[in-house]
Amino acid sequence: MQEEQNNRDEYFMRLAISEAQAAYEEGEIPVGAVIVANGRVIARAHNQTETLHDVTAHAEMLAITSAASMLGGKYLNGCTLYVTVEPCVMCAGALGWAQLSRIVFGAPDEKRGYSTFAPKALHPKTKVTRGVLEKDCKALMQSFFASRR
Amino acid sequence: MQEEQNNRDEYFMRLAISEAQAAYEEGEIPVGAVIVANGRVIARAHNQTETLHDVTAHAEMLAITSAASMLGGKYLNGCTLYVTVEPCVMCAGALGWAQLSRIVFGAPDEKRGYSTFAPKALHPKTKVTRGVLEKDCKALMQSFFASRR
């Protein structure tokens, strides 16, 4: 059971990583997200803050808006968000409002992550799994910032 | 000087309240926001979470996106946001990313306000003024929730 869940988590995290790679290629900080309901991907998005000139265009925010539009309702209970990097305060606040069942992230973000700055931002029932494909998620970020120096 | 600023703050907060009233009439929780740059309103918005089925469609988020689009850049330093109710964690996170110079709000929000749940979410240089036309901002919220009971 646990191994099956791990495999599933890695599968969906790989999709999130492919979104992060798309961000990378567009010159965006490489963060990608997918939202899954009943084993199906209902939204995928990557960071587009530069392209859209909009600080709110984080991968998670775009994925939430897209998933809610797909479902026709603003609450995403029953859904799992996979995101390559720990959500920031803004995204965690949005995830809290949307009441997702579960959040899975890859790399931690000590500088901006919600677990440091807004540890109670998520809905109390939301389960969090951290560290899935962490190395791959982190490597993408490190490579991006190294290329910018 | 201080009196002049107070008058200016009340003037712009009244515009935010008129946005909140528009939300009220649409059956939305009545929160309104305006963003001002160099004494001019560059964005105005009200909560549209129900209409858009989107938890991210808070007045502040819509105003940030709109102001950035107007200015052609994602940073809003030099701008002041007027909002009728204290921003939530999500909105404070977005305001932090956008680096606004100043935030002015009317009514506090003990249940969801950022000052309780993410006190460091804003940019360290952002100045905050609270309590401008607080009674009017609060009355609109109380009337809305009373009408829903």
PDB file of C-alpha atoms in Angstrom:
ATOM      1  CA  MET A   1       0.000   0.000   0.000  1.00  0.00           C
ATOM      2  CA  GLN A   2       2.684   2.460   1.047  1.00  0.00           C
ATOM      3  CA  GLU A   3       4.897   1.457  -1.842  1.00  0.00           C
ATOM      4  CA  GLU A   4       2.006   1.877  -4.260  1.00  0.00           C
ATOM      5  CA  GLN A   5       1.380   5.372  -2.890  1.00  0.00           C
ATOM      6  CA  ASN A   6       5.079   6.196  -3.175  1.00  0.00           C
ATOM      7  CA  ASN A   7       5.108   5.090  -6.803  1.00  0.00           C
ATOM      8  CA  ARG A   8       2.010   7.137  -7.525  1.00  0.00           C
ATOM      9  CA  ASP A   9       3.488  10.176  -5.795  1.00  0.00           C
ATOM     10  CA  GLU A  10       6.683   9.879  -7.825  1.00  0.00           C
ATOM     11  CA  TYR A  11       4.716   9.506 -11.028  1.00  0.00           C
ATOM     12  CA  PHE A  12       2.740  12.704 -10.451  1.00  0.00           C
ATOM     13  CA  MET A  13       5.796  14.558  -9.142  1.00  0.00           C
ATOM     14  CA  ARG A  14       7.547  13.734 -12.422  1.00  0.00           C
ATOM     15  CA  LEU A  15       4.711  15.470 -14.241  1.00  0.00           C
ATOM     16  CA  ALA A  16       5.179  18.484 -11.953  1.00  0.00           C
ATOM     17  CA  ILE A  17       8.909  18.393 -12.734  1.00  0.00           C
ATOM     18  CA  SER A  18       8.183  18.430 -16.449  1.00  0.00           C
ATOM     19  CA  GLU A  19       6.110  21.571 -15.836  1.00  0.00           C
ATOM     20  CA  ALA A  20       9.034  23.055 -13.895  1.00  0.00           C
ATOM     21  CA  GLN A  21      11.282  22.294 -16.869  1.00  0.00           C
ATOM     22  CA  ALA A  22       8.904  24.180 -19.129  1.00  0.00           C
ATOM     23  CA  ALA A  23       9.208  27.166 -16.762  1.00  0.00           C
ATOM     24  CA  TYR A  24      13.005  26.858 -16.867  1.00  0.00           C
ATOM     25  CA  GLU A  25      13.006  26.994 -20.656  1.00  0.00           C
ATOM     26  CA  GLU A  26      10.897  30.162 -20.535  1.00  0.00           C
ATOM     27  CA  GLY A  27      13.380  31.872 -18.189  1.00  0.00           C
ATOM     28  CA  GLU A  28      11.061  31.468 -15.216  1.00  0.00           C
ATOM     29  CA  ILE A  29      12.073  30.186 -11.768  1.00  0.00           C
ATOM     30  CA  PRO A  30      11.476  26.461 -12.356  1.00  0.00           C
ATOM     31  CA  VAL A  31       8.491  25.475 -10.264  1.00  0.00           C
ATOM     32  CA  GLY A  32       5.774  23.181 -11.592  1.00  0.00           C
ATOM     33  CA  ALA A  33       2.523  21.851 -10.176  1.00  0.00           C
ATOM     34  CA  VAL A  34      -0.200  19.366 -10.992  1.00  0.00           C
ATOM     35  CA  ILE A  35      -3.528  18.764  -9.277  1.00  0.00           C
ATOM     36  CA  VAL A  36      -4.940  15.252  -9.179  1.00  0.00           C
ATOM     37  CA  ALA A  37      -8.505  14.144  -8.425  1.00  0.00           C
ATOM     38  CA  ASN A  38      -9.529  10.480  -8.353  1.00  0.00           C
ATOM     39  CA  GLY A  39      -6.203   9.471  -9.858  1.00  0.00           C
ATOM     40  CA  ARG A  40      -6.564  11.853 -12.815  1.00  0.00           C
ATOM     41  CA  VAL A  41      -4.635  15.026 -13.516  1.00  0.00           C
ATOM     42  CA  ILE A  42      -7.168  17.871 -13.653  1.00  0.00           C
ATOM     43  CA  ALA A  43      -4.716  20.786 -13.827  1.00  0.00           C
ATOM     44  CA  ARG A  44      -1.054  21.391 -14.610  1.00  0.00           C
ATOM     45  CA  ALA A  45       0.805  24.669 -14.530  1.00  0.00           C
ATOM     46  CA  HIS A  46       4.205  26.274 -14.126  1.00  0.00           C
ATOM     47  CA  ASN A  47       5.452  29.528 -12.758  1.00  0.00           C
ATOM     48  CA  GLN A  48       4.765  32.417 -15.137  1.00  0.00           C
ATOM     49  CA  THR A  49       5.496  35.493 -13.032  1.00  0.00           C
ATOM     50  CA  GLU A  50       7.939  36.971 -15.571  1.00  0.00           C
ATOM     51  CA  THR A  51       5.913  36.201 -18.677  1.00  0.00           C
ATOM     52  CA  LEU A  52       2.721  37.620 -17.186  1.00  0.00           C
ATOM     53  CA  HIS A  53       4.418  40.414 -15.155  1.00  0.00           C
ATOM     54  CA  ASP A  54       2.379  39.165 -12.237  1.00  0.00           C
ATOM     55  CA  VAL A  55       3.639  38.068  -8.821  1.00  0.00           C
ATOM     56  CA  THR A  56       0.468  36.054  -8.307  1.00  0.00           C
ATOM     57  CA  ALA A  57       1.206  33.749 -11.271  1.00  0.00           C
ATOM     58  CA  HIS A  58       2.927  31.018  -9.262  1.00  0.00           C
ATOM     59  CA  ALA A  59       2.471  27.447 -10.482  1.00  0.00           C
ATOM     60  CA  GLU A  60       0.211  26.557  -7.548  1.00  0.00           C
ATOM     61  CA  MET A  61      -2.061  29.587  -8.026  1.00  0.00           C
ATOM     62  CA  LEU A  62      -2.512  28.910 -11.726  1.00  0.00           C
ATOM     63  CA  ALA A  63      -3.174  25.232 -10.994  1.00  0.00           C
ATOM     64  CA  ILE A  64      -5.788  26.065  -8.325  1.00  0.00           C
ATOM     65  CA  THR A  65      -7.641  28.435 -10.663  1.00  0.00           C
ATOM     66  CA  SER A  66      -7.490  25.900 -13.473  1.00  0.00           C
ATOM     67  CA  ALA A  67      -8.655  22.960 -11.332  1.00  0.00           C
ATOM     68  CA  ALA A  68     -11.552  24.959  -9.875  1.00  0.00           C
ATOM     69  CA  SER A  69     -12.590  26.004 -13.360  1.00  0.00           C
ATOM     70  CA  MET A  70     -12.454  22.361 -14.483  1.00  0.00           C
ATOM     71  CA  LEU A  71     -14.542  21.193 -11.514  1.00  0.00           C
ATOM     72  CA  GLY A  72     -16.944  24.163 -11.614  1.00  0.00           C
ATOM     73  CA  GLY A  73     -16.542  24.920  -7.912  1.00  0.00           C
ATOM     74  CA  LYS A  74     -14.017  26.727  -5.806  1.00  0.00           C
ATOM     75  CA  TYR A  75     -13.310  24.000  -3.249  1.00  0.00           C
ATOM     76  CA  LEU A  76     -10.734  21.359  -4.087  1.00  0.00           C
ATOM     77  CA  ASN A  77     -11.334  18.894  -1.270  1.00  0.00           C
ATOM     78  CA  GLY A  78     -10.632  15.432  -2.592  1.00  0.00           C
ATOM     79  CA  CYS A  79      -7.743  16.827  -4.636  1.00  0.00           C
ATOM     80  CA  THR A  80      -3.993  16.423  -4.206  1.00  0.00           C
ATOM     81  CA  LEU A  81      -1.519  19.093  -5.311  1.00  0.00           C
ATOM     82  CA  TYR A  82       1.959  18.009  -6.371  1.00  0.00           C
ATOM     83  CA  VAL A  83       4.455  20.858  -6.522  1.00  0.00           C
ATOM     84  CA  THR A  84       8.207  20.726  -7.026  1.00  0.00           C
ATOM     85  CA  VAL A  85       9.057  23.308  -4.329  1.00  0.00           C
ATOM     86  CA  GLU A  86       7.467  24.037  -0.944  1.00  0.00           C
ATOM     87  CA  PRO A  87       4.644  26.566  -1.404  1.00  0.00           C
ATOM     88  CA  CYS A  88       5.217  30.173  -0.325  1.00  0.00           C
ATOM     89  CA  VAL A  89       2.934  32.052   2.080  1.00  0.00           C
ATOM     90  CA  MET A  90       0.671  33.289  -0.733  1.00  0.00           C
ATOM     91  CA  CYS A  91       0.234  29.836  -2.256  1.00  0.00           C
ATOM     92  CA  ALA A  92      -0.265  28.159   1.111  1.00  0.00           C
ATOM     93  CA  GLY A  93      -2.962  30.724   1.901  1.00  0.00           C
ATOM     94  CA  ALA A  94      -4.691  29.911  -1.378  1.00  0.00           C
ATOM     95  CA  LEU A  95      -4.339  26.160  -0.746  1.00  0.00           C
ATOM     96  CA  GLY A  96      -5.896  26.746   2.673  1.00  0.00           C
ATOM     97  CA  TRP A  97      -8.910  28.518   1.186  1.00  0.00           C
ATOM     98  CA  ALA A  98      -9.315  25.778  -1.441  1.00  0.00           C
ATOM     99  CA  GLN A  99      -9.218  23.063   1.261  1.00  0.00           C
ATOM    100  CA  LEU A 100      -7.169  20.518  -0.659  1.00  0.00           C
ATOM    101  CA  SER A 101      -7.032  17.057   0.913  1.00  0.00           C
ATOM    102  CA  ARG A 102      -3.335  16.625   0.391  1.00  0.00           C
ATOM    103  CA  ILE A 103      -0.228  18.500  -0.651  1.00  0.00           C
ATOM    104  CA  VAL A 104       2.956  16.806  -1.832  1.00  0.00           C
ATOM    105  CA  PHE A 105       6.088  18.835  -2.384  1.00  0.00           C
ATOM    106  CA  GLY A 106       9.644  18.105  -3.498  1.00  0.00           C
ATOM    107  CA  ALA A 107      12.264  20.556  -2.271  1.00  0.00           C
ATOM    108  CA  PRO A 108      11.895  22.609   0.912  1.00  0.00           C
ATOM    109  CA  ASP A 109      12.187  26.420   0.694  1.00  0.00           C
ATOM    110  CA  GLU A 110      13.838  27.757   3.823  1.00  0.00           C
ATOM    111  CA  LYS A 111      13.728  31.370   2.619  1.00  0.00           C
ATOM    112  CA  ARG A 112      10.108  31.667   1.545  1.00  0.00           C
ATOM    113  CA  GLY A 113       8.332  28.442   2.468  1.00  0.00           C
ATOM    114  CA  TYR A 114       5.032  28.563   4.329  1.00  0.00           C
ATOM    115  CA  SER A 115       6.169  26.093   6.993  1.00  0.00           C
ATOM    116  CA  THR A 116       8.493  28.780   8.372  1.00  0.00           C
ATOM    117  CA  PHE A 117       6.386  31.905   7.800  1.00  0.00           C
ATOM    118  CA  ALA A 118       2.780  30.769   8.014  1.00  0.00           C
ATOM    119  CA  PRO A 119       2.710  27.265   9.498  1.00  0.00           C
ATOM    120  CA  LYS A 120      -1.065  27.397  10.059  1.00  0.00           C
ATOM    121  CA  ALA A 121      -1.973  28.626   6.565  1.00  0.00           C
ATOM    122  CA  LEU A 122      -3.242  25.278   5.268  1.00  0.00           C
ATOM    123  CA  HIS A 123      -6.639  23.828   6.127  1.00  0.00           C
ATOM    124  CA  PRO A 124      -6.332  21.789   9.346  1.00  0.00           C
ATOM    125  CA  LYS A 125      -7.442  18.619   7.526  1.00  0.00           C
ATOM    126  CA  THR A 126      -4.881  18.931   4.717  1.00  0.00           C
ATOM    127  CA  LYS A 127      -2.206  16.218   4.818  1.00  0.00           C
ATOM    128  CA  VAL A 128       1.304  17.163   3.751  1.00  0.00           C
ATOM    129  CA  THR A 129       4.020  14.909   2.310  1.00  0.00           C
ATOM    130  CA  ARG A 130       7.426  16.454   1.721  1.00  0.00           C
ATOM    131  CA  GLY A 131      10.610  15.358  -0.001  1.00  0.00           C
ATOM    132  CA  VAL A 132       9.220  13.405  -2.983  1.00  0.00           C
ATOM    133  CA  LEU A 133      11.934  13.437  -5.695  1.00  0.00           C
ATOM    134  CA  GLU A 134      13.521  16.213  -3.655  1.00  0.00           C
ATOM    135  CA  LYS A 135      16.926  15.937  -5.332  1.00  0.00           C
ATOM    136  CA  ASP A 136      15.512  16.349  -8.839  1.00  0.00           C
ATOM    137  CA  CYS A 137      13.326  19.280  -7.801  1.00  0.00           C
ATOM    138  CA  LYS A 138      16.217  20.988  -6.027  1.00  0.00           C
ATOM    139  CA  ALA A 139      18.710  20.337  -8.847  1.00  0.00           C
ATOM    140  CA  LEU A 140      16.467  22.191 -11.278  1.00  0.00           C
ATOM    141  CA  MET A 141      16.327  25.232  -8.979  1.00  0.00           C
ATOM    142  CA  GLN A 142      20.073  25.192  -8.324  1.00  0.00           C
ATOM    143  CA  SER A 143      20.879  24.886 -12.019  1.00  0.00           C
ATOM    144  CA  PHE A 144      18.548  27.803 -12.808  1.00  0.00           C
ATOM    145  CA  PHE A 145      20.078  30.143 -10.244  1.00  0.00           C
ATOM    146  CA  ALA A 146      23.641  29.074 -11.135  1.00  0.00           C
ATOM    147  CA  SER A 147      22.942  29.932 -14.781  1.00  0.00           C
ATOM    148  CA  ARG A 148      21.781  33.392 -13.744  1.00  0.00           C
ATOM    149  CA  ARG A 149      24.904  34.378 -11.821  1.00  0.00           C
TER     150      ARG A 149
ATOM    151  CA  MET B   1       0.607  67.222   6.768  1.00  0.00           C
ATOM    152  CA  GLN B   2      -0.817  64.407   8.863  1.00  0.00           C
ATOM    153  CA  GLU B   3      -4.324  65.769   8.441  1.00  0.00           C
ATOM    154  CA  GLU B   4      -3.819  65.990   4.694  1.00  0.00           C
ATOM    155  CA  GLN B   5      -2.684  62.353   4.616  1.00  0.00           C
ATOM    156  CA  ASN B   6      -5.668  61.325   6.743  1.00  0.00           C
ATOM    157  CA  ASN B   7      -8.037  63.050   4.329  1.00  0.00           C
ATOM    158  CA  ARG B   8      -6.342  61.406   1.381  1.00  0.00           C
ATOM    159  CA  ASP B   9      -6.500  58.007   3.069  1.00  0.00           C
ATOM    160  CA  GLU B  10     -10.210  58.439   3.792  1.00  0.00           C
ATOM    161  CA  TYR B  11     -10.848  59.519   0.221  1.00  0.00           C
ATOM    162  CA  PHE B  12      -9.234  56.411  -1.255  1.00  0.00           C
ATOM    163  CA  MET B  13     -10.759  54.145   1.395  1.00  0.00           C
ATOM    164  CA  ARG B  14     -14.185  55.428   0.330  1.00  0.00           C
ATOM    165  CA  LEU B  15     -13.420  54.237  -3.180  1.00  0.00           C
ATOM    166  CA  ALA B  16     -12.446  50.843  -1.751  1.00  0.00           C
ATOM    167  CA  ILE B  17     -15.730  50.803   0.191  1.00  0.00           C
ATOM    168  CA  SER B  18     -17.674  51.494  -2.999  1.00  0.00           C
ATOM    169  CA  GLU B  19     -15.946  48.444  -4.499  1.00  0.00           C
ATOM    170  CA  ALA B  20     -16.916  46.439  -1.417  1.00  0.00           C
ATOM    171  CA  GLN B  21     -20.516  47.560  -1.924  1.00  0.00           C
ATOM    172  CA  ALA B  22     -20.392  46.279  -5.490  1.00  0.00           C
ATOM    173  CA  ALA B  23     -19.258  42.913  -4.127  1.00  0.00           C
ATOM    174  CA  TYR B  24     -22.115  42.964  -1.604  1.00  0.00           C
ATOM    175  CA  GLU B  25     -24.648  43.512  -4.373  1.00  0.00           C
ATOM    176  CA  GLU B  26     -23.221  40.525  -6.258  1.00  0.00           C
ATOM    177  CA  GLY B  27     -23.629  38.262  -3.213  1.00  0.00           C
ATOM    178  CA  GLU B  28     -19.888  38.277  -2.528  1.00  0.00           C
ATOM    179  CA  ILE B  29     -18.268  38.848   0.860  1.00  0.00           C
ATOM    180  CA  PRO B  30     -17.951  42.657   0.705  1.00  0.00           C
ATOM    181  CA  VAL B  31     -14.260  43.450   0.421  1.00  0.00           C
ATOM    182  CA  GLY B  32     -12.975  46.129  -1.933  1.00  0.00           C
ATOM    183  CA  ALA B  33      -9.523  47.407  -2.847  1.00  0.00           C
ATOM    184  CA  VAL B  34      -7.886  50.180  -4.806  1.00  0.00           C
ATOM    185  CA  ILE B  35      -4.217  50.697  -5.668  1.00  0.00           C
ATOM    186  CA  VAL B  36      -2.865  54.220  -5.908  1.00  0.00           C
ATOM    187  CA  ALA B  37       0.362  55.408  -7.547  1.00  0.00           C
ATOM    188  CA  ASN B  38       1.422  59.073  -7.510  1.00  0.00           C
ATOM    189  CA  GLY B  39      -1.981  60.108  -6.197  1.00  0.00           C
ATOM    190  CA  ARG B  40      -3.834  58.323  -9.011  1.00  0.00           C
ATOM    191  CA  VAL B  41      -5.965  55.181  -8.806  1.00  0.00           C
ATOM    192  CA  ILE B  42      -4.374  52.596 -11.113  1.00  0.00           C
ATOM    193  CA  ALA B  43      -6.509  49.601 -10.121  1.00  0.00           C
ATOM    194  CA  ARG B  44      -9.788  48.901  -8.356  1.00  0.00           C
ATOM    195  CA  ALA B  45     -11.343  45.540  -7.646  1.00  0.00           C
ATOM    196  CA  HIS B  46     -13.708  43.663  -5.387  1.00  0.00           C
ATOM    197  CA  ASN B  47     -13.963  40.131  -4.146  1.00  0.00           C
ATOM    198  CA  GLN B  48     -15.248  37.767  -6.847  1.00  0.00           C
ATOM    199  CA  THR B  49     -14.605  34.323  -5.391  1.00  0.00           C
ATOM    200  CA  GLU B  50     -18.196  33.164  -5.859  1.00  0.00           C
ATOM    201  CA  THR B  51     -18.722  34.616  -9.323  1.00  0.00           C
ATOM    202  CA  LEU B  52     -15.448  33.179 -10.627  1.00  0.00           C
ATOM    203  CA  HIS B  53     -15.557  29.956  -8.544  1.00  0.00           C
ATOM    204  CA  ASP B  54     -11.997  30.794  -7.546  1.00  0.00           C
ATOM    205  CA  VAL B  55     -10.596  31.160  -4.042  1.00  0.00           C
ATOM    206  CA  THR B  56      -7.748  33.266  -5.424  1.00  0.00           C
ATOM    207  CA  ALA B  57     -10.116  36.005  -6.661  1.00  0.00           C
ATOM    208  CA  HIS B  58      -9.854  38.206  -3.562  1.00  0.00           C
ATOM    209  CA  ALA B  59     -10.085  41.967  -4.112  1.00  0.00           C
ATOM    210  CA  GLU B  60      -6.382  42.476  -3.332  1.00  0.00           C
ATOM    211  CA  MET B  61      -5.232  39.735  -5.749  1.00  0.00           C
ATOM    212  CA  LEU B  62      -7.317  41.098  -8.592  1.00  0.00           C
ATOM    213  CA  ALA B  63      -6.072  44.626  -7.850  1.00  0.00           C
ATOM    214  CA  ILE B  64      -2.414  43.503  -7.808  1.00  0.00           C
ATOM    215  CA  THR B  65      -2.768  41.732 -11.162  1.00  0.00           C
ATOM    216  CA  SER B  66      -4.575  44.712 -12.641  1.00  0.00           C
ATOM    217  CA  ALA B  67      -2.072  47.295 -11.338  1.00  0.00           C
ATOM    218  CA  ALA B  68       0.904  45.273 -12.582  1.00  0.00           C
ATOM    219  CA  SER B  69      -0.721  44.959 -15.978  1.00  0.00           C
ATOM    220  CA  MET B  70      -1.315  48.719 -16.043  1.00  0.00           C
ATOM    221  CA  LEU B  71       2.296  49.465 -15.082  1.00  0.00           C
ATOM    222  CA  GLY B  72       3.800  46.747 -17.293  1.00  0.00           C
ATOM    223  CA  GLY B  73       5.905  45.310 -14.472  1.00  0.00           C
ATOM    224  CA  LYS B  74       5.326  42.976 -11.596  1.00  0.00           C
ATOM    225  CA  TYR B  75       6.696  45.151  -8.772  1.00  0.00           C
ATOM    226  CA  LEU B  76       4.411  47.711  -7.176  1.00  0.00           C
ATOM    227  CA  ASN B  77       6.902  49.657  -5.096  1.00  0.00           C
ATOM    228  CA  GLY B  78       5.743  53.248  -4.979  1.00  0.00           C
ATOM    229  CA  CYS B  79       2.139  52.044  -4.783  1.00  0.00           C
ATOM    230  CA  THR B  80      -0.324  52.110  -1.892  1.00  0.00           C
ATOM    231  CA  LEU B  81      -3.092  49.516  -1.518  1.00  0.00           C
ATOM    232  CA  TYR B  82      -6.311  50.528   0.225  1.00  0.00           C
ATOM    233  CA  VAL B  83      -8.445  47.578   1.275  1.00  0.00           C
ATOM    234  CA  THR B  84     -11.567  47.536   3.424  1.00  0.00           C
ATOM    235  CA  VAL B  85     -10.585  44.463   5.480  1.00  0.00           C
ATOM    236  CA  GLU B  86      -7.201  43.254   6.726  1.00  0.00           C
ATOM    237  CA  PRO B  87      -5.574  41.042   4.061  1.00  0.00           C
ATOM    238  CA  CYS B  88      -5.536  37.269   4.576  1.00  0.00           C
ATOM    239  CA  VAL B  89      -2.372  35.143   4.457  1.00  0.00           C
ATOM    240  CA  MET B  90      -2.668  34.593   0.694  1.00  0.00           C
ATOM    241  CA  CYS B  91      -3.101  38.283  -0.081  1.00  0.00           C
ATOM    242  CA  ALA B  92      -0.370  39.368   2.329  1.00  0.00           C
ATOM    243  CA  GLY B  93       1.983  36.901   0.635  1.00  0.00           C
ATOM    244  CA  ALA B  94       1.134  38.409  -2.753  1.00  0.00           C
ATOM    245  CA  LEU B  95       1.554  41.950  -1.382  1.00  0.00           C
ATOM    246  CA  GLY B  96       4.948  40.876  -0.047  1.00  0.00           C
ATOM    247  CA  TRP B  97       6.071  39.610  -3.452  1.00  0.00           C
ATOM    248  CA  ALA B  98       4.817  42.789  -5.127  1.00  0.00           C
ATOM    249  CA  GLN B  99       6.727  44.961  -2.621  1.00  0.00           C
ATOM    250  CA  LEU B 100       4.109  47.666  -2.186  1.00  0.00           C
ATOM    251  CA  SER B 101       5.293  50.765  -0.318  1.00  0.00           C
ATOM    252  CA  ARG B 102       2.223  51.045   1.836  1.00  0.00           C
ATOM    253  CA  ILE B 103      -0.907  49.166   2.812  1.00  0.00           C
ATOM    254  CA  VAL B 104      -3.936  50.816   4.392  1.00  0.00           C
ATOM    255  CA  PHE B 105      -6.783  48.717   5.704  1.00  0.00           C
ATOM    256  CA  GLY B 106     -10.088  49.386   7.411  1.00  0.00           C
ATOM    257  CA  ALA B 107     -11.404  46.581   9.603  1.00  0.00           C
ATOM    258  CA  PRO B 108      -9.153  44.005  11.283  1.00  0.00           C
ATOM    259  CA  ASP B 109      -9.777  40.284  10.632  1.00  0.00           C
ATOM    260  CA  GLU B 110      -9.015  38.306  13.755  1.00  0.00           C
ATOM    261  CA  LYS B 111     -10.013  34.987  12.173  1.00  0.00           C
ATOM    262  CA  ARG B 112      -8.061  35.143   8.925  1.00  0.00           C
ATOM    263  CA  GLY B 113      -5.887  38.267   8.989  1.00  0.00           C
ATOM    264  CA  TYR B 114      -2.195  38.027   8.120  1.00  0.00           C
ATOM    265  CA  SER B 115      -1.096  39.896  11.256  1.00  0.00           C
ATOM    266  CA  THR B 116      -2.092  36.850  13.317  1.00  0.00           C
ATOM    267  CA  PHE B 117      -1.133  34.042  10.930  1.00  0.00           C
ATOM    268  CA  ALA B 118       1.777  35.371   8.870  1.00  0.00           C
ATOM    269  CA  PRO B 119       3.061  38.544  10.536  1.00  0.00           C
ATOM    270  CA  LYS B 120       6.233  38.588   8.395  1.00  0.00           C
ATOM    271  CA  ALA B 121       4.502  38.048   5.053  1.00  0.00           C
ATOM    272  CA  LEU B 122       4.804  41.648   3.857  1.00  0.00           C
ATOM    273  CA  HIS B 123       7.997  43.155   2.481  1.00  0.00           C
ATOM    274  CA  PRO B 124      10.067  44.562   5.373  1.00  0.00           C
ATOM    275  CA  LYS B 125       9.883  48.086   3.892  1.00  0.00           C
ATOM    276  CA  THR B 126       6.093  48.110   3.518  1.00  0.00           C
ATOM    277  CA  LYS B 127       4.365  50.559   5.869  1.00  0.00           C
ATOM    278  CA  VAL B 128       0.988  49.592   7.267  1.00  0.00           C
ATOM    279  CA  THR B 129      -1.837  51.860   8.441  1.00  0.00           C
ATOM    280  CA  ARG B 130      -4.860  50.196  10.004  1.00  0.00           C
ATOM    281  CA  GLY B 131      -8.296  51.375  11.093  1.00  0.00           C
ATOM    282  CA  VAL B 132      -9.108  53.911   8.342  1.00  0.00           C
ATOM    283  CA  LEU B 133     -12.927  54.186   8.196  1.00  0.00           C
ATOM    284  CA  GLU B 134     -12.935  50.984  10.224  1.00  0.00           C
ATOM    285  CA  LYS B 135     -16.573  51.328  11.320  1.00  0.00           C
ATOM    286  CA  ASP B 136     -17.894  51.647   7.775  1.00  0.00           C
ATOM    287  CA  CYS B 137     -15.769  48.739   6.531  1.00  0.00           C
ATOM    288  CA  LYS B 138     -16.856  46.549   9.438  1.00  0.00           C
ATOM    289  CA  ALA B 139     -20.544  47.521   9.178  1.00  0.00           C
ATOM    290  CA  LEU B 140     -20.643  46.296   5.594  1.00  0.00           C
ATOM    291  CA  MET B 141     -19.218  42.909   6.606  1.00  0.00           C
ATOM    292  CA  GLN B 142     -21.569  42.570   9.589  1.00  0.00           C
ATOM    293  CA  SER B 143     -24.592  43.483   7.510  1.00  0.00           C
ATOM    294  CA  PHE B 144     -23.603  40.919   4.855  1.00  0.00           C
ATOM    295  CA  PHE B 145     -23.195  38.068   7.306  1.00  0.00           C
ATOM    296  CA  ALA B 146     -26.355  39.029   9.220  1.00  0.00           C
ATOM    297  CA  SER B 147     -28.334  38.892   5.963  1.00  0.00           C
ATOM    298  CA  ARG B 148     -27.031  35.373   5.312  1.00  0.00           C
ATOM    299  CA  ARG B 149     -28.152  33.879   8.600  1.00  0.00           C
TER     300      ARG B 149
END
